[in-house]
Every structure is written in C-alpha cells, then in structure tokens.
PDB file of C-alpha atoms in Angstrom:
ATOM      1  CA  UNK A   1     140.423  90.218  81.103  1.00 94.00           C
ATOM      2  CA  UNK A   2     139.187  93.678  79.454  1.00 96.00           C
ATOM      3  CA  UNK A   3     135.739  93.885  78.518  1.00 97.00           C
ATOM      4  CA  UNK A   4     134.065  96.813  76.730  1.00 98.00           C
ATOM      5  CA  UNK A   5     130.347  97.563  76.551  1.00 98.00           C
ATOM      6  CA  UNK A   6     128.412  98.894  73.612  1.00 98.00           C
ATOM      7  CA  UNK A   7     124.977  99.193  72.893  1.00 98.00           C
ATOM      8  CA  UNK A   8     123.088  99.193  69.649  1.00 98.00           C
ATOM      9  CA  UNK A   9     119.715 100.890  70.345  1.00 98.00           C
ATOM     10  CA  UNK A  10     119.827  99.411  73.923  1.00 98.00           C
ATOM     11  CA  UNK A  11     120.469  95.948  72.331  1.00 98.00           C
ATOM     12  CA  UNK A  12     123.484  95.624  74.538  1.00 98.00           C
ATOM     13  CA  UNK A  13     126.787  93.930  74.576  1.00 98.00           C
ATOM     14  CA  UNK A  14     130.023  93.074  76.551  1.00 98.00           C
ATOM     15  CA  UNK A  15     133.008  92.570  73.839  1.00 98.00           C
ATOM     16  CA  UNK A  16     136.355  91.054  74.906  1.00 98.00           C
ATOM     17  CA  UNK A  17     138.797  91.313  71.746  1.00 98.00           C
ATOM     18  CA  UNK A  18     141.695  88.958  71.803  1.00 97.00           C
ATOM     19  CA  UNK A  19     144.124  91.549  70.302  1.00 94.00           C
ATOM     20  CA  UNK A  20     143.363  93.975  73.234  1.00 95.00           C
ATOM     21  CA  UNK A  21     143.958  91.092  75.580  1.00 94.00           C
ATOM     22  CA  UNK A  22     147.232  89.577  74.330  1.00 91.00           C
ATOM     23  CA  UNK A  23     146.051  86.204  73.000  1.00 89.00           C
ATOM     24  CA  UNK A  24     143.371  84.187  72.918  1.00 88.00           C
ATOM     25  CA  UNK A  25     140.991  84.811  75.523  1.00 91.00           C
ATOM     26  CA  UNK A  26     139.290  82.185  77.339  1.00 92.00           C
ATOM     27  CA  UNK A  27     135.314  82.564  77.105  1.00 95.00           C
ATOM     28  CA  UNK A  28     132.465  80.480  77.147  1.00 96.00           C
ATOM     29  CA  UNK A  29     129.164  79.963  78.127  1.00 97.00           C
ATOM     30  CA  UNK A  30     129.433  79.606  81.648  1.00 97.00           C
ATOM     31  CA  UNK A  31     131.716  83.033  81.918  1.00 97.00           C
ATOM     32  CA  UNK A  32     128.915  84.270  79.418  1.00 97.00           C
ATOM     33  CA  UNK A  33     126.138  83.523  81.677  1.00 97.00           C
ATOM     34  CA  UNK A  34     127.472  84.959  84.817  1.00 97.00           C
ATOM     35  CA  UNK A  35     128.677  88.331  83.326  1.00 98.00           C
ATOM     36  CA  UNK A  36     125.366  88.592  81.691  1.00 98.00           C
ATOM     37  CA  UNK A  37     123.425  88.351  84.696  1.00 98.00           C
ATOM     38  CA  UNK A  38     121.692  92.124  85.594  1.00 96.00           C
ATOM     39  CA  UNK A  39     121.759  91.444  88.836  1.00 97.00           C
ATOM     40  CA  UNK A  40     124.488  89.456  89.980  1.00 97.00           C
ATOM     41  CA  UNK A  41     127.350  90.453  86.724  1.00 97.00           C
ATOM     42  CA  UNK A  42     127.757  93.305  84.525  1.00 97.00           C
ATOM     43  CA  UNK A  43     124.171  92.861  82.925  1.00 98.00           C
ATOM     44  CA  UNK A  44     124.017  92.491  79.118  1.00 98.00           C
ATOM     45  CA  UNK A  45     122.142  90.713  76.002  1.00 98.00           C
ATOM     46  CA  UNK A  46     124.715  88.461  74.971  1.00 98.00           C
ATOM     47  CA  UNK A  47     128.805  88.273  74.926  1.00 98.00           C
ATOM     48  CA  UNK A  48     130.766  88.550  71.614  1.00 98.00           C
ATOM     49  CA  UNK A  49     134.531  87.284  71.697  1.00 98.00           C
ATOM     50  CA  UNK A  50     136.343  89.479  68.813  1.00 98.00           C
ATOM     51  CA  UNK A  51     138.985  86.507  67.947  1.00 97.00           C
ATOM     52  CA  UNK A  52     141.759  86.494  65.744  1.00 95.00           C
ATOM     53  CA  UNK A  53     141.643  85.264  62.010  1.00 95.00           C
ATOM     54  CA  UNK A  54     144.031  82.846  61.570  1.00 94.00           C
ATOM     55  CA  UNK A  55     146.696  83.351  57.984  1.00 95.00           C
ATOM     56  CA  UNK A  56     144.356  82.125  55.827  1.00 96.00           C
ATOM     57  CA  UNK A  57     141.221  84.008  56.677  1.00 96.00           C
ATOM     58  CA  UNK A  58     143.464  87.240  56.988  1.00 95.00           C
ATOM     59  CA  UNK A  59     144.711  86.466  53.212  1.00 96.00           C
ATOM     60  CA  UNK A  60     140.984  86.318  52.407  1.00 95.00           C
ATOM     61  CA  UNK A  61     140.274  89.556  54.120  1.00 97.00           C
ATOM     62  CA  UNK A  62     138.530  88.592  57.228  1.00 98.00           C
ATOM     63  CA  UNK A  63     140.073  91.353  60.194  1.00 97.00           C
ATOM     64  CA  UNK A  64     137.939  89.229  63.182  1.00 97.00           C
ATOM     65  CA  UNK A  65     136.071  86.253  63.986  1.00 98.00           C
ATOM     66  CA  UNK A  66     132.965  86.875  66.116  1.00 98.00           C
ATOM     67  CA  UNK A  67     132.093  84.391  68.696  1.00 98.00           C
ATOM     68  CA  UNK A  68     128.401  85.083  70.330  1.00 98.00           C
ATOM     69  CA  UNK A  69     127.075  84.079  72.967  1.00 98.00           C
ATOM     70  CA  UNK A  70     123.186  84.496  74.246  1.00 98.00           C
ATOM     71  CA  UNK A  71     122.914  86.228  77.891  1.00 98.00           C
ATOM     72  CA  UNK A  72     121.500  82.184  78.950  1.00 97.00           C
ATOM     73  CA  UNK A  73     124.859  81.210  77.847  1.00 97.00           C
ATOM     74  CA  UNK A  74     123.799  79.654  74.608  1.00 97.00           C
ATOM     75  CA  UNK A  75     125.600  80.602  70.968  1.00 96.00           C
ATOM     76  CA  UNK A  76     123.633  82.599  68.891  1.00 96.00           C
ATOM     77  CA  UNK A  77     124.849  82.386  65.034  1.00 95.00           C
ATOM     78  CA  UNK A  78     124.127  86.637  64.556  1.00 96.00           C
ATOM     79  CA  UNK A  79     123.706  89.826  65.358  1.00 97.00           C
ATOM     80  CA  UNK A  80     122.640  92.812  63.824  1.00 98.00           C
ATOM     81  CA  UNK A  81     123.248  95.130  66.656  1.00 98.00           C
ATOM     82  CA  UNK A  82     126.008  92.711  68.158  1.00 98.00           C
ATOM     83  CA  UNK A  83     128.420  92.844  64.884  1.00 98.00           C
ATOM     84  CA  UNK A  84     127.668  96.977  64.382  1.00 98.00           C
ATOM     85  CA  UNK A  85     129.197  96.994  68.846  1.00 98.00           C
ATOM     86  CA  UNK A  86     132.121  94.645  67.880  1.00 98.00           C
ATOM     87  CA  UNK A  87     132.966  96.811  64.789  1.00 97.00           C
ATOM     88  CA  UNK A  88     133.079  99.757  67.254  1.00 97.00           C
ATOM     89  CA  UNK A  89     135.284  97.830  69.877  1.00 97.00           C
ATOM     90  CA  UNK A  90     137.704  96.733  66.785  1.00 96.00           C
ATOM     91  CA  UNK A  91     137.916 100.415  65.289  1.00 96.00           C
ATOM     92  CA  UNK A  92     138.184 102.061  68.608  1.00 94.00           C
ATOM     93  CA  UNK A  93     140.941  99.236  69.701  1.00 94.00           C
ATOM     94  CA  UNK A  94     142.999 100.539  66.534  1.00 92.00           C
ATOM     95  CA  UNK A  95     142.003 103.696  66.950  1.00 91.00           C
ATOM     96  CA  UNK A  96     140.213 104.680  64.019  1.00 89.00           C
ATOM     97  CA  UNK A  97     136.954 106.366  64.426  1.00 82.00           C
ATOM     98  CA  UNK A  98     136.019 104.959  60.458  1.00 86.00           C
ATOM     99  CA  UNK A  99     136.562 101.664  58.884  1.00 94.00           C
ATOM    100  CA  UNK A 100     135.371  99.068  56.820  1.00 97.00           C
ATOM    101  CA  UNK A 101     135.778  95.334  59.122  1.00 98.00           C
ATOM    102  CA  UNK A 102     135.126  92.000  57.488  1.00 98.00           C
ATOM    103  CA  UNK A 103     133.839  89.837  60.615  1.00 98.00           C
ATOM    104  CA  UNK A 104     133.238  86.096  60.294  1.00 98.00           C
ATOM    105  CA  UNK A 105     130.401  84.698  61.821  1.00 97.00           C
ATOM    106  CA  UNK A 106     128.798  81.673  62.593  1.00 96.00           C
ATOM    107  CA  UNK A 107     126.085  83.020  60.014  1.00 94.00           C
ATOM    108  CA  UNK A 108     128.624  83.724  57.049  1.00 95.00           C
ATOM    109  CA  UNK A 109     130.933  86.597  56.607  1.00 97.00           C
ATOM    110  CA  UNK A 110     129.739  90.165  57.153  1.00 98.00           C
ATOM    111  CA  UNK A 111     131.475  93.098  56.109  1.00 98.00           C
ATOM    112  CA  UNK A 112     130.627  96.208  58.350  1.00 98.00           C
ATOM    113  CA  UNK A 113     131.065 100.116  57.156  1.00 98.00           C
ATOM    114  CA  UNK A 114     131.825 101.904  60.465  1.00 97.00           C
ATOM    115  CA  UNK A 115     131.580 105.906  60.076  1.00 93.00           C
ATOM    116  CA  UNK A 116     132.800 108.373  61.984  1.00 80.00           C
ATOM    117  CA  UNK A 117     130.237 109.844  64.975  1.00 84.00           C
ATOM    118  CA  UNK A 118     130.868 111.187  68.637  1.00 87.00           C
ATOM    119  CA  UNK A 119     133.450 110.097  70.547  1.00 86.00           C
ATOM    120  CA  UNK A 120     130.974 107.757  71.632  1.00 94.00           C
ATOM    121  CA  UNK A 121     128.900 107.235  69.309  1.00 95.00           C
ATOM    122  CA  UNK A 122     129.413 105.338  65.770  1.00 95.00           C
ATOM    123  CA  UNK A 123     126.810 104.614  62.733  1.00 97.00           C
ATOM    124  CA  UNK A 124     127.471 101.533  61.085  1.00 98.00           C
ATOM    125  CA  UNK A 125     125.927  99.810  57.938  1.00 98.00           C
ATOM    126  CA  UNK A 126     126.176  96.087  57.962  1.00 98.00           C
ATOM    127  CA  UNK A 127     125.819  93.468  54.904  1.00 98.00           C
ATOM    128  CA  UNK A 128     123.597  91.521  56.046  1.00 97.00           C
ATOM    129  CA  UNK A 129     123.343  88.936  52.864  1.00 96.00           C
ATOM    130  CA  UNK A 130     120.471  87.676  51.479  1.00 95.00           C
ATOM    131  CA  UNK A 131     117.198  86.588  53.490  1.00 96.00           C
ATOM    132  CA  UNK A 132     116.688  82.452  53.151  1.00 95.00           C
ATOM    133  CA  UNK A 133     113.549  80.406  53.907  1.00 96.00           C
ATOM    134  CA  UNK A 134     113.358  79.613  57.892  1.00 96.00           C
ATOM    135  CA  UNK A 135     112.491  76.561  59.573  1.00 95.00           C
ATOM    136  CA  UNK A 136     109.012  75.058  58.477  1.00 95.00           C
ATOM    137  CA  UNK A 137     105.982  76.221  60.869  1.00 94.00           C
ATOM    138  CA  UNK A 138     105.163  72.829  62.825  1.00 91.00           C
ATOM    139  CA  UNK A 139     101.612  72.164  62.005  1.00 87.00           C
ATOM    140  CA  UNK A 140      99.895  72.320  65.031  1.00 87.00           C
ATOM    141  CA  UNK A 141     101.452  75.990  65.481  1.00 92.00           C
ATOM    142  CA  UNK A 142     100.219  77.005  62.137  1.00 88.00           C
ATOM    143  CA  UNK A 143      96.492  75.762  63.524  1.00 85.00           C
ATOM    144  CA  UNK A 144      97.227  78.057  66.332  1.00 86.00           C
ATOM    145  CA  UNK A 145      97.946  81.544  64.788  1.00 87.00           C
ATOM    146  CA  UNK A 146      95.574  84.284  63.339  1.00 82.00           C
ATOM    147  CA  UNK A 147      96.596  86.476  60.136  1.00 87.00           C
ATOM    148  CA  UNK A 148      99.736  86.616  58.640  1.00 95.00           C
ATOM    149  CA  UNK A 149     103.500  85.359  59.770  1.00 96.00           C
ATOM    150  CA  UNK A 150     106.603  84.315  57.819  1.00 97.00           C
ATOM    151  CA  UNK A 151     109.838  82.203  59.173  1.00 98.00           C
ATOM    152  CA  UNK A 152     113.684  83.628  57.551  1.00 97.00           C
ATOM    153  CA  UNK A 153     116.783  83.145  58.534  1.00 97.00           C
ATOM    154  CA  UNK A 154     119.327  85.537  58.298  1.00 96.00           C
ATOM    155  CA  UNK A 155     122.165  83.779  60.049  1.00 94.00           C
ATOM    156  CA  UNK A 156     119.723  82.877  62.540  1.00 96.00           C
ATOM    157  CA  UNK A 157     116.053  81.876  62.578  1.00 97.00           C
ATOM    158  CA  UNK A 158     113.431  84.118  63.048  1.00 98.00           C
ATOM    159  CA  UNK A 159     109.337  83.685  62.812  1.00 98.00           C
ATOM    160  CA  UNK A 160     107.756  87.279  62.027  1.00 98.00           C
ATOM    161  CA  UNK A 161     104.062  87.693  62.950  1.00 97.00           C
ATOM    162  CA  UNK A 162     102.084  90.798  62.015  1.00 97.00           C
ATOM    163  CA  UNK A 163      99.521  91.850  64.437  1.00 96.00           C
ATOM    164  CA  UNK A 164      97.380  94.802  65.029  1.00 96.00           C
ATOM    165  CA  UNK A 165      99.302  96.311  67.219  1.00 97.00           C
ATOM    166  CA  UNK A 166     103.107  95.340  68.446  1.00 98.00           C
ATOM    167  CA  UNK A 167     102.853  97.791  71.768  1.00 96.00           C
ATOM    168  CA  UNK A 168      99.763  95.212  73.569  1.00 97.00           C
ATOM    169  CA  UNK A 169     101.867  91.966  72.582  1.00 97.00           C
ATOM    170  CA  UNK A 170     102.576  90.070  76.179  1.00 97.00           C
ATOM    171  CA  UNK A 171     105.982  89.408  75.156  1.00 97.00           C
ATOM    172  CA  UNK A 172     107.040  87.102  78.075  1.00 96.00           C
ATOM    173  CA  UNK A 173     104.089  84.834  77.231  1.00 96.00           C
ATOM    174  CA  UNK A 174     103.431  85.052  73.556  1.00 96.00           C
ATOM    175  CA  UNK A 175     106.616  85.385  72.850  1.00 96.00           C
ATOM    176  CA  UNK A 176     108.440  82.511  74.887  1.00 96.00           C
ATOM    177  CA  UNK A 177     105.609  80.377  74.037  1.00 96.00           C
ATOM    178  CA  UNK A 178     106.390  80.902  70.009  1.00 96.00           C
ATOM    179  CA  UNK A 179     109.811  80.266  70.706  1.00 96.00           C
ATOM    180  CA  UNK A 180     109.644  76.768  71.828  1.00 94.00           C
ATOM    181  CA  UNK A 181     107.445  75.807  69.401  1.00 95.00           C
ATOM    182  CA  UNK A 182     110.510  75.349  67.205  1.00 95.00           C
ATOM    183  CA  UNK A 183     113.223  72.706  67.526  1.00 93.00           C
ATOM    184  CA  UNK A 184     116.176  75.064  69.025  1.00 92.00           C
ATOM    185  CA  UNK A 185     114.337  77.983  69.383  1.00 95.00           C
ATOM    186  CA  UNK A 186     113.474  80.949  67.051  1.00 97.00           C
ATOM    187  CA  UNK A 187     113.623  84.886  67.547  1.00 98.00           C
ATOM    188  CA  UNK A 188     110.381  85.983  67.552  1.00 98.00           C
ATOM    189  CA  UNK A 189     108.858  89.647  66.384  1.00 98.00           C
ATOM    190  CA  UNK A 190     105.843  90.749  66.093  1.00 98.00           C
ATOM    191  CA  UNK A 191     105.283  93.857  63.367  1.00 98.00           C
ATOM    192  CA  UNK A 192     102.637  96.309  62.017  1.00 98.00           C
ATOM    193  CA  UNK A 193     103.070  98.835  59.296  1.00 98.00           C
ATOM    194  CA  UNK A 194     103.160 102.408  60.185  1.00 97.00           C
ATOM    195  CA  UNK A 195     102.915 105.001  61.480  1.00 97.00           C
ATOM    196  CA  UNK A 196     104.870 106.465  58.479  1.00 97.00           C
ATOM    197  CA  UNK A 197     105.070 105.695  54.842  1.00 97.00           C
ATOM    198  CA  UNK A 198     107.944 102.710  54.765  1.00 98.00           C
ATOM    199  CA  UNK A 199     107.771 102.545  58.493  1.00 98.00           C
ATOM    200  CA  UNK A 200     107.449  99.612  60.562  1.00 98.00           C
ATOM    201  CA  UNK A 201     106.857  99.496  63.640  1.00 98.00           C
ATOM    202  CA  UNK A 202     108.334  96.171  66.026  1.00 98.00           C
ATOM    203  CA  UNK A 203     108.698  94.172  69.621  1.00 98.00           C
ATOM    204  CA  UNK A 204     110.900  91.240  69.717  1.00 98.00           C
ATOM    205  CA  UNK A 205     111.099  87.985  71.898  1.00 98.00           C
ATOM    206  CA  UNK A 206     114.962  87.240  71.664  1.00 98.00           C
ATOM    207  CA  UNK A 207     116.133  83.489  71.452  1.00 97.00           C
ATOM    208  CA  UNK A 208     118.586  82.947  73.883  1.00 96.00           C
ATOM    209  CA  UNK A 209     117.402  86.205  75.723  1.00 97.00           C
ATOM    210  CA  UNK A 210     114.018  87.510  76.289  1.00 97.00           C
ATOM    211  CA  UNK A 211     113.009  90.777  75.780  1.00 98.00           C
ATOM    212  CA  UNK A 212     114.935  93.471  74.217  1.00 98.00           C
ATOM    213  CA  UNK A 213     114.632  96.480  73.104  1.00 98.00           C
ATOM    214  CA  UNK A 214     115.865  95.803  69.539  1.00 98.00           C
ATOM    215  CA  UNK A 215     117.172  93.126  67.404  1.00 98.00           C
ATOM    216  CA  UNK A 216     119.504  94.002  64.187  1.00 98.00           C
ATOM    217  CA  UNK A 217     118.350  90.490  62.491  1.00 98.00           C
ATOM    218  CA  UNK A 218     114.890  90.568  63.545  1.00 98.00           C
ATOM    219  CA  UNK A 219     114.564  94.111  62.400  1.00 98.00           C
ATOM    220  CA  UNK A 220     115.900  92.904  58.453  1.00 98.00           C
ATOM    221  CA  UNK A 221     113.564  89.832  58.906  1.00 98.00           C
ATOM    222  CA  UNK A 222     110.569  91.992  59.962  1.00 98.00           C
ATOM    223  CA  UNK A 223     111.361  94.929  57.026  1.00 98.00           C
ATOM    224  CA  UNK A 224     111.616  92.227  54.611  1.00 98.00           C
ATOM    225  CA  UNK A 225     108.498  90.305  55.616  1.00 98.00           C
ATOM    226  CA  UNK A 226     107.027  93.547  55.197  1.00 98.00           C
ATOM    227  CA  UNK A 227     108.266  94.689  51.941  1.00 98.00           C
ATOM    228  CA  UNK A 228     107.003  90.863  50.312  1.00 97.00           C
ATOM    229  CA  UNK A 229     104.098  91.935  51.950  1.00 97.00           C
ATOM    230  CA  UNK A 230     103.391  94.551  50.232  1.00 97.00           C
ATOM    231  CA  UNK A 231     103.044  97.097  53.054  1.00 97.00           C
ATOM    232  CA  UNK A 232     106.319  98.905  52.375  1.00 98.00           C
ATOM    233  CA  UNK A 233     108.592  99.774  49.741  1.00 97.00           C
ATOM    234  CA  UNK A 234     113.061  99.972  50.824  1.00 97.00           C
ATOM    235  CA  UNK A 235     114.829 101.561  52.750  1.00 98.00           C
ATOM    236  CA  UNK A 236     113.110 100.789  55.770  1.00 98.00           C
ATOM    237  CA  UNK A 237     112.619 102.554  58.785  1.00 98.00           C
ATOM    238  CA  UNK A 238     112.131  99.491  61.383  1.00 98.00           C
ATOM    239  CA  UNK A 239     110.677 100.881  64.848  1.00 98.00           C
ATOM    240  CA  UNK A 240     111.746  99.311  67.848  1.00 98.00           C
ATOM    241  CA  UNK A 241     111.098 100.661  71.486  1.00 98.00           C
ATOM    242  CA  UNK A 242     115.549 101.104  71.346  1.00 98.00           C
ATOM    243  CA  UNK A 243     115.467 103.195  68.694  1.00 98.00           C
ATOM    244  CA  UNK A 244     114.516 102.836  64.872  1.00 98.00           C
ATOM    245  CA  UNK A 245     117.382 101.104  62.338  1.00 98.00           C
ATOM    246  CA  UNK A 246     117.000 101.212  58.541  1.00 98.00           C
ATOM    247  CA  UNK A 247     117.056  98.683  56.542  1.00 98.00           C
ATOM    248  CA  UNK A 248     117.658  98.265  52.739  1.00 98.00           C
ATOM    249  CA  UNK A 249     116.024  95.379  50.376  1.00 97.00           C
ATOM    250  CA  UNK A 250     118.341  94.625  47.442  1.00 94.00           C
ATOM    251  CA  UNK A 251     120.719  92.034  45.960  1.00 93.00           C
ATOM    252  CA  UNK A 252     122.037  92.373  49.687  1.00 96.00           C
ATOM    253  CA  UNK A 253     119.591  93.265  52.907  1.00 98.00           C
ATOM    254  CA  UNK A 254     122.188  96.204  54.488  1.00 98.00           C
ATOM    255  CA  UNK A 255     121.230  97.283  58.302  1.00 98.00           C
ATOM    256  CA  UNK A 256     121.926 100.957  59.255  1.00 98.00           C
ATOM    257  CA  UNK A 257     122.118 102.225  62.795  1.00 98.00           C
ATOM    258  CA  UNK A 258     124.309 103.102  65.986  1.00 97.00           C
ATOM    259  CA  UNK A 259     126.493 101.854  67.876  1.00 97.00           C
ATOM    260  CA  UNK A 260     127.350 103.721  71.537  1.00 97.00           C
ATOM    261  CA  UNK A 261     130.550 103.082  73.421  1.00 97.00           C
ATOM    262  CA  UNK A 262     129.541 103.050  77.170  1.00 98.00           C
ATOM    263  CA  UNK A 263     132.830 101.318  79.255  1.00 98.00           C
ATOM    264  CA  UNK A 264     136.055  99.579  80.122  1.00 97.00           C
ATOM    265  CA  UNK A 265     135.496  96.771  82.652  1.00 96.00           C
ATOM    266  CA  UNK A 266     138.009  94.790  84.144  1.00 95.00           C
ATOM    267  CA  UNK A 267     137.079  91.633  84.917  1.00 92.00           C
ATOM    268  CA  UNK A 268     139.674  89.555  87.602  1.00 83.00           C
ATOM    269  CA  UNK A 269     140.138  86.157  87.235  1.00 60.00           C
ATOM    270  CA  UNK A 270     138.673  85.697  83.578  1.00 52.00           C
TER     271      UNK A 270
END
C-alpha cells in the first residue's frame, strides 16, 4: 500500500488514494489506529482513504470520496485541514499543481480550489457550507461553565468556549473532560479575540484525537462564533499554535490555508 503524508498547519495526515493503488484499498480502523500511533507507526492525526466515485457520483461531479478516520481509529465526518491534504494528494497524483476537486464526505460534498505553491507546498480554499445548530448543551454542563460558548456543526460537532486567554487552557483536562460531556463526543476549542482587528486567536481538544495544533472545522466554528459574537467582522484570521487559516462568513463559510507535501511511505502488508 502507498501512503502519502501532508500536513495542514501541523494538523497532519496519512492519505492512501485508491487510484494510486490500483483498486480499492483495504483500510479501516484497526490499520488506522496502528499507523497513527507516534510511537509505534508512522504518527499522524487521522487517516483519509481518497476512494473512487462510483458512475453516478462522477456524472454529478464528485472526483473522490473521502473516508476519515480519527488517529483512535474512530470515523470522523470532516476535516478542514484533512480535505485541503487529500486535495493535494489527488492533484499531485494527476499531476497538476492547480485544480478545483469535488470530494464527498461523510459531512456533505465539498468542493476544494487547490492553487498552485512550492513544489511542496499548496494553498487551498475549501467550501465549507453553511454552519448548523450543534448538539444541545446537557444541562448539568451548562451549570458548569463560566461566560460565553456556542455548539455548531459543520460536518461534525463542535462546542466553542471563549475564555480569557486560549494559551493557559489545560487542554488534556479541560478539554477531554468537555468532550465526554456529549453523547459521541464533540471537538472542543477554546477562543479569544485578538490580538489583531478580525483576529482570533484558538487551542483545540480534537474528538477522536487530542491535542493538535489546528483544526480546519474548529477554526470556521470558532470564526463564526466569533463573528455572531460580535467581536469580529469576515474574513477571518483564526490563530492556532500550527499556523493561522482564514476564514470567510457568507452564504458559504470558505476555509483558506496550506497544505505541505512531506512523503511517500510504503507500507507492506496493508
């Protein structure tokens, strides 16, 4: 089995594409859990299997079907950072350094907008759709937490808390704890304005996870949080410790940033 890795503001990924494979490729969570591992596998956020549409999603435009998978071996329905590295893979596989790819998701269909960089080193603007209500705040949660927070769900659930100041947040405790406070877990971030005008600034407790250094979804959940909020107008410029991604509030949320090429791995044995 080939494997590539990609990062998206040190969000990172291992993609296996069926076309650069020769059929369907074999993966699930198991296989996604061990390559995953930083110590024992490659090390990684999640796996994404790049399938192919079958005739009737290619007559309604769809070039791939993403299937993602959590670095604990659990599907996640999106990714922000995930879809902008499996565009990458897809345009690099055909080898095109720009191209627009319509990706199917467990979340609904994205369409990606993959512009030419480095030879390493795309930017990609994703459609993210629009933001929807999240899953209701169980009461004794709601009892539990100081100022302001928000659930949305932009393919996947997230629960957006604004503190004072993201950089003091104990992630592995706060965050993990917020997590299973919800039936199937949430992503979790935790946002203040600043330190610029339409700047905000972000940590995030990934579902599935843990800590990482950025989350494509969580960063459209937090900017739009923000923006109802009042505390910024759009684009966006969402700070993460990664990297910063824009993001831009209209009739569709859109999600700018990079995506970085980093290897070919062989993998024996599936």
């Amino acid at each position: 089995m080939q494997l590539t890795k990609h990062h998206g503001l040190a969000n990172d990924f291992l993609v296996v594409l069926d076309e650069a494979n020769g059929g369907t490729v074999e993966v699930d969570g198991e296989l996604a859990r061990r390559l995953c591992h930083r110590r024992t596998g490659i090390g990684a956020d999640g796996l994404i299997r790049g399938g192919v549409p079958t005739d009737e999603e290619r007559e309604a435009g769809i070039d791939l079907v993403m299937h993602l998978y959590n670095a604990d071996g659990s599907r996640a329905e999106m990714s922000g950072n995930g879809i902008r590295c499996l565009a990458q893979a897809f345009t690099r596989l055909r080898g095109c350094d720009q191209a627009t790819v319509v990706v199917r998701t467990d979340g609904g269909v994205r369409e990606v907008a993959v512009r030419a960089g480095t030879a390493t080193e795309s930017v990609a603007t994703v459609g993210m759709g629009r933001a929807q209500d999240g899953p209701p705040v169980p009461a004794p949660l709601a009892e539990e937490l100081d100022g302001r927070y928000r659930t949305l769900d932009l393919g996947n659930p997230h629960l957006v808390v604004e503190v004072s100041d993201p950089a003091g947040v104990d992630l592995a405790t706060e965050g993990a704890w917020l997590e299973q406070q919800f039936p199937g877990g949430v992503n979790v971030e935790f946002i203040a304005p600043g330190p610029g005008d339409d700047q905000v600034t972000m940590v995030v407790w990934e579902r599935g996870v843990g800590i990482t250094e950025a989350c494509g979804t969580g960063a459209c959940a937090a900017a739009v949080t923000a923006h109802g909020w009042g505390l910024v107008g759009t684009p966006v410029q969402v700070r993460m410790p990664g990297g910063t991604a824009e993001v831009d509030i209209g009739d569709e949320i859109r999600l700018t940033g990079p995506a970085v090429f980093v290897a070919v791995i062989e993998v024996d044995g599936g």
